[in-house]
Short mmCIF file of C-alpha atoms and ligand atoms in Angstrom, two decimals:
data_model
loop_
_atom_site.label_atom_id
_atom_site.label_comp_id
_atom_site.label_asym_id
_atom_site.label_seq_id
_atom_site.Cartn_x
_atom_site.Cartn_y
_atom_site.Cartn_z
CA MET A 1421 -220.44 -59.39 72.06
CA MET A 1422 -217.03 -57.79 72.61
CA LYS A 1423 -214.55 -58.27 69.79
CA SER A 1424 -210.94 -58.80 70.84
CA VAL A 1425 -208.69 -56.55 68.76
CA GLY A 1426 -204.99 -56.60 67.92
CA ILE A 1427 -202.91 -53.96 66.16
CA ALA A 1428 -199.89 -54.84 64.01
CA GLY A 1429 -197.50 -51.89 63.75
CA LEU A 1430 -197.51 -49.02 66.25
CA GLY A 1431 -196.20 -46.23 64.04
CA ALA A 1432 -198.12 -43.05 63.22
CA ILE A 1433 -201.36 -44.84 62.34
CA GLY A 1434 -201.22 -47.82 64.72
CA SER A 1435 -200.52 -45.70 67.78
CA ALA A 1436 -203.40 -43.30 66.98
CA VAL A 1437 -205.73 -46.29 66.63
CA MET A 1438 -204.38 -47.79 69.85
CA ASN A 1439 -205.11 -44.53 71.69
CA ALA A 1440 -208.66 -44.45 70.34
CA LEU A 1441 -209.25 -48.06 71.44
CA LEU A 1442 -207.82 -47.34 74.88
CA GLU A 1443 -210.14 -44.33 75.23
CA GLY A 1444 -212.93 -46.78 74.40
CA ILE A 1445 -214.86 -47.80 71.30
CA GLU A 1446 -218.00 -49.73 72.15
CA GLY A 1447 -217.81 -53.39 71.18
CA TYR A 1448 -214.02 -53.70 71.08
CA THR A 1449 -211.27 -54.59 73.56
CA LEU A 1450 -207.62 -54.16 72.65
CA VAL A 1451 -205.89 -57.35 73.80
CA ALA A 1452 -202.47 -57.32 72.10
CA VAL A 1453 -200.20 -55.47 69.70
CA SER A 1454 -197.28 -56.49 67.52
CA GLU A 1455 -194.39 -54.04 67.12
CA THR A 1456 -190.68 -54.68 66.55
CA ALA A 1457 -189.29 -51.22 67.36
CA PRO A 1458 -188.86 -50.11 70.98
CA LYS A 1459 -191.98 -48.17 72.01
CA GLY A 1460 -191.59 -47.91 75.78
CA SER A 1461 -194.10 -49.57 78.06
CA LEU A 1462 -197.26 -50.76 76.33
CA PRO A 1463 -200.72 -51.22 77.86
CA VAL A 1464 -201.19 -54.72 76.37
CA PRO A 1465 -198.78 -57.57 75.54
CA ASN A 1466 -196.50 -57.14 72.51
CA VAL A 1467 -196.59 -60.47 70.66
CA GLY A 1468 -195.62 -61.95 67.29
CA PHE A 1469 -198.02 -62.22 64.36
CA ILE A 1470 -198.98 -65.84 65.11
CA GLU A 1471 -199.98 -65.06 68.69
CA LEU A 1472 -201.73 -61.86 67.59
CA ALA A 1473 -203.83 -63.84 65.11
CA GLU A 1474 -204.52 -66.57 67.69
CA ARG A 1475 -205.61 -64.16 70.44
CA CYS A 1476 -207.74 -61.70 68.44
CA ASP A 1477 -211.01 -61.81 66.48
CA LEU A 1478 -210.03 -58.72 64.54
CA ILE A 1479 -206.52 -57.58 63.60
CA ILE A 1480 -205.75 -54.07 62.40
CA GLU A 1481 -202.81 -53.84 59.98
CA CYS A 1482 -200.68 -50.66 60.25
CA LEU A 1483 -197.37 -52.01 58.87
CA PRO A 1484 -194.85 -51.10 56.17
CA PRO A 1485 -196.07 -52.60 52.85
CA ALA A 1486 -193.39 -55.32 52.60
CA ILE A 1487 -194.44 -56.91 55.92
CA VAL A 1488 -198.18 -57.04 55.18
CA PRO A 1489 -198.35 -60.53 53.51
CA GLU A 1490 -196.64 -62.11 56.54
CA LEU A 1491 -199.36 -60.78 58.86
CA ALA A 1492 -202.23 -61.34 56.41
CA ARG A 1493 -201.28 -65.01 56.06
CA GLU A 1494 -201.47 -65.69 59.81
CA VAL A 1495 -204.75 -63.79 60.20
CA LEU A 1496 -206.60 -65.10 57.15
CA PHE A 1497 -205.44 -68.71 57.48
CA ARG A 1498 -207.22 -68.67 60.85
CA GLY A 1499 -210.39 -67.28 59.25
CA LYS A 1500 -210.13 -64.03 61.22
CA GLU A 1501 -211.02 -60.49 60.24
CA LEU A 1502 -208.33 -58.10 58.96
CA ILE A 1503 -208.63 -54.32 58.68
CA LEU A 1504 -206.07 -53.51 56.00
CA ILE A 1505 -204.88 -49.89 55.71
CA THR A 1506 -201.99 -50.75 53.35
CA SER A 1507 -204.33 -51.46 50.46
CA SER A 1508 -201.49 -51.40 47.91
CA ALA A 1509 -200.54 -54.84 49.33
CA LEU A 1510 -203.75 -56.30 47.86
CA LEU A 1511 -202.60 -55.24 44.39
CA MET A 1512 -199.02 -56.38 44.84
CA HIS A 1513 -199.94 -59.71 46.49
CA PRO A 1514 -203.17 -61.12 45.01
CA GLU A 1515 -202.66 -64.25 47.13
CA ILE A 1516 -203.92 -62.25 50.14
CA LYS A 1517 -207.42 -62.16 48.63
CA ALA A 1518 -207.19 -65.89 47.87
CA TRP A 1519 -206.25 -66.64 51.51
CA ALA A 1520 -209.40 -64.82 52.67
CA ASN A 1521 -211.58 -66.72 50.18
CA GLU A 1522 -210.12 -70.13 50.97
CA ASN A 1523 -210.26 -69.80 54.77
CA ASN A 1524 -213.46 -67.83 55.30
CA GLY A 1525 -211.43 -64.81 56.44
CA ARG A 1526 -212.51 -61.23 55.79
CA ILE A 1527 -210.62 -58.13 54.69
CA VAL A 1528 -212.00 -54.63 55.32
CA VAL A 1529 -210.23 -51.72 53.59
CA PRO A 1530 -210.92 -48.33 55.23
CA SER A 1531 -211.17 -45.15 53.15
CA GLY A 1532 -207.74 -44.07 54.46
CA ALA A 1533 -206.65 -40.65 53.24
CA LEU A 1534 -209.31 -40.57 50.52
CA ALA A 1535 -212.89 -39.28 50.23
CA ALA A 1536 -216.00 -40.18 48.22
CA LEU A 1537 -215.47 -43.95 48.10
CA ASP A 1538 -219.07 -44.47 49.20
CA ALA A 1539 -220.30 -42.87 45.98
CA VAL A 1540 -217.67 -44.67 43.87
CA LYS A 1541 -218.82 -48.02 45.25
CA ALA A 1542 -222.46 -47.18 44.57
CA LEU A 1543 -221.67 -46.07 41.02
CA SER A 1544 -219.70 -49.26 40.40
CA PHE A 1545 -223.00 -51.18 40.48
CA LEU A 1546 -224.30 -48.99 37.66
CA GLY A 1547 -221.05 -48.99 35.68
CA ILE A 1548 -217.95 -46.79 35.80
CA ARG A 1549 -216.49 -45.61 32.50
CA GLU A 1550 -213.44 -43.81 33.83
CA ALA A 1551 -211.61 -43.47 37.16
CA ARG A 1552 -208.65 -41.16 37.75
CA ILE A 1553 -206.69 -40.01 40.76
CA ARG A 1554 -204.09 -37.26 40.98
CA SER A 1555 -201.93 -37.32 44.15
CA THR A 1556 -199.63 -34.44 45.06
CA LYS A 1557 -197.08 -34.37 47.86
CA PRO A 1558 -193.93 -32.43 48.75
CA PRO A 1559 -190.94 -34.09 47.00
CA LYS A 1560 -189.49 -35.52 50.21
CA GLY A 1561 -192.71 -37.51 50.70
CA PHE A 1562 -191.48 -39.80 47.90
CA THR A 1563 -188.11 -40.60 49.47
CA GLY A 1564 -187.24 -44.27 49.11
CA ALA A 1565 -190.00 -45.08 46.57
CA PRO A 1566 -188.80 -47.86 44.20
CA TYR A 1567 -189.82 -45.79 41.10
CA VAL A 1568 -187.77 -42.82 42.33
CA MET A 1569 -184.71 -44.99 42.98
CA GLU A 1570 -184.96 -46.97 39.71
CA ASN A 1571 -185.26 -43.76 37.67
CA ALA A 1572 -182.61 -41.93 39.74
CA ILE A 1573 -185.00 -39.00 40.34
CA ASP A 1574 -183.30 -36.23 42.33
CA LEU A 1575 -186.12 -35.22 44.69
CA ALA A 1576 -184.04 -32.46 46.32
CA GLY A 1577 -183.50 -30.91 42.87
CA ILE A 1578 -187.24 -30.49 42.13
CA THR A 1579 -187.97 -26.75 42.20
CA GLU A 1580 -191.41 -26.65 40.58
CA LYS A 1581 -194.51 -28.85 40.48
CA THR A 1582 -193.45 -31.94 38.53
CA ARG A 1583 -195.33 -35.03 37.39
CA LEU A 1584 -193.30 -38.05 38.55
CA PHE A 1585 -195.56 -40.80 37.24
CA GLU A 1586 -198.55 -41.48 35.02
CA GLY A 1587 -199.95 -44.95 34.58
CA ASN A 1588 -202.36 -47.43 36.08
CA ALA A 1589 -202.89 -48.22 39.77
CA LEU A 1590 -201.02 -51.53 39.54
CA ASP A 1591 -197.82 -49.91 38.25
CA ALA A 1592 -198.29 -47.04 40.73
CA ALA A 1593 -198.47 -49.56 43.61
CA ARG A 1594 -195.27 -51.25 42.40
CA GLY A 1595 -193.43 -47.94 42.05
CA PHE A 1596 -194.79 -46.15 45.12
CA PRO A 1597 -196.08 -48.82 47.53
CA ALA A 1598 -196.04 -46.54 50.58
CA ASN A 1599 -197.53 -43.51 48.77
CA VAL A 1600 -200.39 -44.73 46.64
CA ASN A 1601 -202.64 -46.68 48.95
CA VAL A 1602 -205.28 -44.13 47.96
CA ALA A 1603 -205.00 -45.18 44.29
CA ALA A 1604 -205.14 -48.84 45.29
CA THR A 1605 -208.24 -48.24 47.43
CA LEU A 1606 -209.96 -46.26 44.66
CA SER A 1607 -209.24 -49.08 42.22
CA LEU A 1608 -210.65 -51.70 44.61
CA ALA A 1609 -213.83 -49.65 45.13
CA GLY A 1610 -214.19 -48.88 41.43
CA ILE A 1611 -212.99 -50.46 38.18
CA GLY A 1612 -209.87 -52.32 39.27
CA PRO A 1613 -206.15 -51.56 39.20
CA GLU A 1614 -205.52 -51.98 35.46
CA LYS A 1615 -208.19 -49.45 34.44
CA THR A 1616 -207.71 -46.87 37.22
CA ARG A 1617 -205.47 -44.05 35.96
CA VAL A 1618 -202.98 -42.50 38.38
CA GLU A 1619 -200.90 -39.34 38.26
CA ILE A 1620 -198.30 -38.65 40.95
CA TRP A 1621 -196.99 -35.11 41.36
CA ALA A 1622 -194.18 -33.71 43.50
CA ASP A 1623 -194.76 -30.09 44.46
CA PRO A 1624 -192.17 -28.20 46.54
CA ALA A 1625 -194.85 -25.61 47.41
CA ALA A 1626 -197.27 -28.24 48.75
CA LYS A 1627 -197.75 -28.08 52.52
CA GLY A 1628 -199.40 -31.49 52.73
CA ASN A 1629 -200.69 -34.38 50.67
CA SER A 1630 -203.66 -33.91 48.35
CA HIS A 1631 -205.68 -36.38 46.33
CA GLU A 1632 -208.15 -35.49 43.58
CA ILE A 1633 -210.42 -38.09 42.07
CA GLU A 1634 -212.65 -38.05 39.00
CA VAL A 1635 -214.91 -41.03 38.48
CA SER A 1636 -217.58 -41.07 35.83
CA GLY A 1637 -220.27 -43.35 34.49
CA GLU A 1638 -223.44 -42.97 32.50
CA PHE A 1639 -225.46 -41.83 35.51
CA SER A 1640 -223.05 -39.83 37.70
CA THR A 1641 -219.78 -37.98 37.71
CA ILE A 1642 -217.93 -37.86 41.02
CA THR A 1643 -215.16 -35.36 41.68
CA ALA A 1644 -213.55 -34.97 45.09
CA LYS A 1645 -210.41 -33.43 46.53
CA VAL A 1646 -208.92 -34.13 49.94
CA ALA A 1647 -206.07 -31.99 51.27
CA ASN A 1648 -204.37 -33.56 54.28
CA MET A 1649 -201.66 -32.00 56.38
CA PRO A 1650 -198.82 -34.48 56.90
CA ASP A 1651 -198.95 -36.48 60.11
CA PRO A 1652 -196.19 -35.08 62.37
CA ALA A 1653 -195.41 -38.70 63.40
CA ASN A 1654 -194.83 -39.74 59.75
CA PRO A 1655 -194.83 -37.09 56.98
CA LYS A 1656 -195.76 -39.77 54.39
CA SER A 1657 -198.96 -40.46 56.31
CA SER A 1658 -202.04 -38.44 57.23
CA MET A 1659 -204.03 -38.33 60.43
CA LEU A 1660 -207.22 -38.83 58.43
CA ALA A 1661 -206.02 -42.34 57.52
CA ALA A 1662 -205.75 -43.35 61.18
CA GLN A 1663 -209.18 -41.92 61.98
CA SER A 1664 -210.67 -43.76 58.97
CA ILE A 1665 -209.81 -46.98 60.86
CA VAL A 1666 -211.54 -45.62 63.96
CA ALA A 1667 -214.57 -44.73 61.81
CA THR A 1668 -214.52 -48.24 60.31
CA LEU A 1669 -214.56 -49.81 63.78
CA HIS A 1670 -217.60 -47.69 64.66
CA MET A 1671 -219.31 -48.49 61.37
CA MET A 1672 -218.91 -52.23 61.96
CA THR A 1673 -220.83 -52.11 65.27
CA ASP A 1674 -222.93 -48.90 65.46
CA ARG A 1675 -226.72 -49.34 65.55
CA ILE A 1676 -226.99 -46.51 63.05
CA ALA A 1677 -224.11 -46.65 60.59
CA VAL A 1678 -223.63 -43.94 57.97
CA ILE A 1679 -221.20 -44.99 55.24
N1 NAD B 2753 -204.88 -46.34 52.95
C1 NAD B 2753 -204.37 -45.11 53.11
O1 NAD B 2753 -204.93 -44.12 52.64
C2 NAD B 2753 -203.07 -44.93 53.85
C3 NAD B 2753 -202.68 -43.66 54.25
C4 NAD B 2753 -201.49 -43.50 54.95
C5 NAD B 2753 -200.67 -44.62 55.20
N2 NAD B 2753 -201.06 -45.85 54.76
C6 NAD B 2753 -200.23 -47.04 55.01
O2 NAD B 2753 -200.40 -47.44 56.35
C7 NAD B 2753 -199.24 -48.15 56.79
C8 NAD B 2753 -198.82 -47.63 58.17
O3 NAD B 2753 -198.52 -46.26 58.05
P1 NAD B 2753 -197.76 -45.47 59.24
O4 NAD B 2753 -197.71 -44.05 58.83
O5 NAD B 2753 -198.35 -45.82 60.54
O6 NAD B 2753 -196.30 -46.13 59.12
P2 NAD B 2753 -195.12 -46.06 60.20
O7 NAD B 2753 -193.87 -46.30 59.44
O8 NAD B 2753 -195.24 -44.84 61.04
O9 NAD B 2753 -195.42 -47.33 61.15
C9 NAD B 2753 -195.15 -48.68 60.80
C10 NAD B 2753 -194.83 -49.42 62.10
O10 NAD B 2753 -194.68 -50.82 61.82
C11 NAD B 2753 -193.62 -51.32 62.62
N3 NAD B 2753 -193.11 -52.57 62.08
C12 NAD B 2753 -192.25 -52.75 61.06
N4 NAD B 2753 -192.02 -54.07 60.85
C13 NAD B 2753 -192.76 -54.73 61.77
C14 NAD B 2753 -192.96 -56.11 62.08
N5 NAD B 2753 -192.35 -57.08 61.39
N6 NAD B 2753 -193.78 -56.43 63.11
C15 NAD B 2753 -194.40 -55.47 63.83
N7 NAD B 2753 -194.26 -54.13 63.58
C16 NAD B 2753 -193.45 -53.78 62.57
C17 NAD B 2753 -192.59 -50.19 62.60
O11 NAD B 2753 -191.66 -50.31 63.65
C18 NAD B 2753 -193.51 -48.97 62.73
O12 NAD B 2753 -193.72 -48.62 64.09
C19 NAD B 2753 -198.18 -47.94 55.71
O13 NAD B 2753 -198.07 -49.10 54.89
C20 NAD B 2753 -198.73 -46.80 54.89
O14 NAD B 2753 -198.30 -46.85 53.54
C21 NAD B 2753 -202.25 -46.04 54.12
#
């Protein structure tokens, strides 16, 4: 059975996923996209969120965080499947999860720019005592973040590695919605947003974005570090995040799936 797929948002991540689908992923046909910015000629119709949700079995979200609830509502109210890369939206808008529950919809969150979530999920069934994530990016990667604006942080004036934020994943998502999807995803896989500790560092010497996690329980301690070069199409993003959606699509249909 072929699944009809739609992509919402054709920025750095959405266009990489579109290219992968056009090259061919068994079991899926790209039938429509939704994008408001001019993107030249597109291989499938560019439609609004309602039509996208009507036409597709599976919709892949690749949007700015503020737009995500608008799409999620149309998809989940129709009981469709949503691949959600902007996982911080699930923390900021708990109604999204309720829409899935009430309408028999489904939300799949890919690993994005993070690693080791498979082990974190497994450990969560045994019990996690502590979960931490430390994210480091060049200062300009935090441009426009609400926390930076509210605290009048001069990003251009940062000359050495500086901790911008320490707190839980919920407050991190509110302060840095476009930067801390990794923290949101870790919290969803592990012990939830209130208990997941987050540090955000700005480092002028950093060439890309790195994320270190430490998750421990009685039976295992998981430590992992991912260093991602910034995506040339969007320096706040990473190419690994786009390919994690491609990997998710494979995982959902492959005869042998390694997670
Ligand atoms: N989970 C992760 O680890 C992870 C990693 C990187 C990025 N992200 C998140 O993924 C999302 C996409 O990232 P990106 O780098 O592709 O962003 P991007 O800014 O490059 O692309 C977003 C696209 O959405 C389009 N758009 C905006 N409003 C729209 C609307 N109303 N309808 C249709 N299209 C609209 C924009 O024109 C743009 O092309 C972001 O929210 C980002 O924070 C998650």
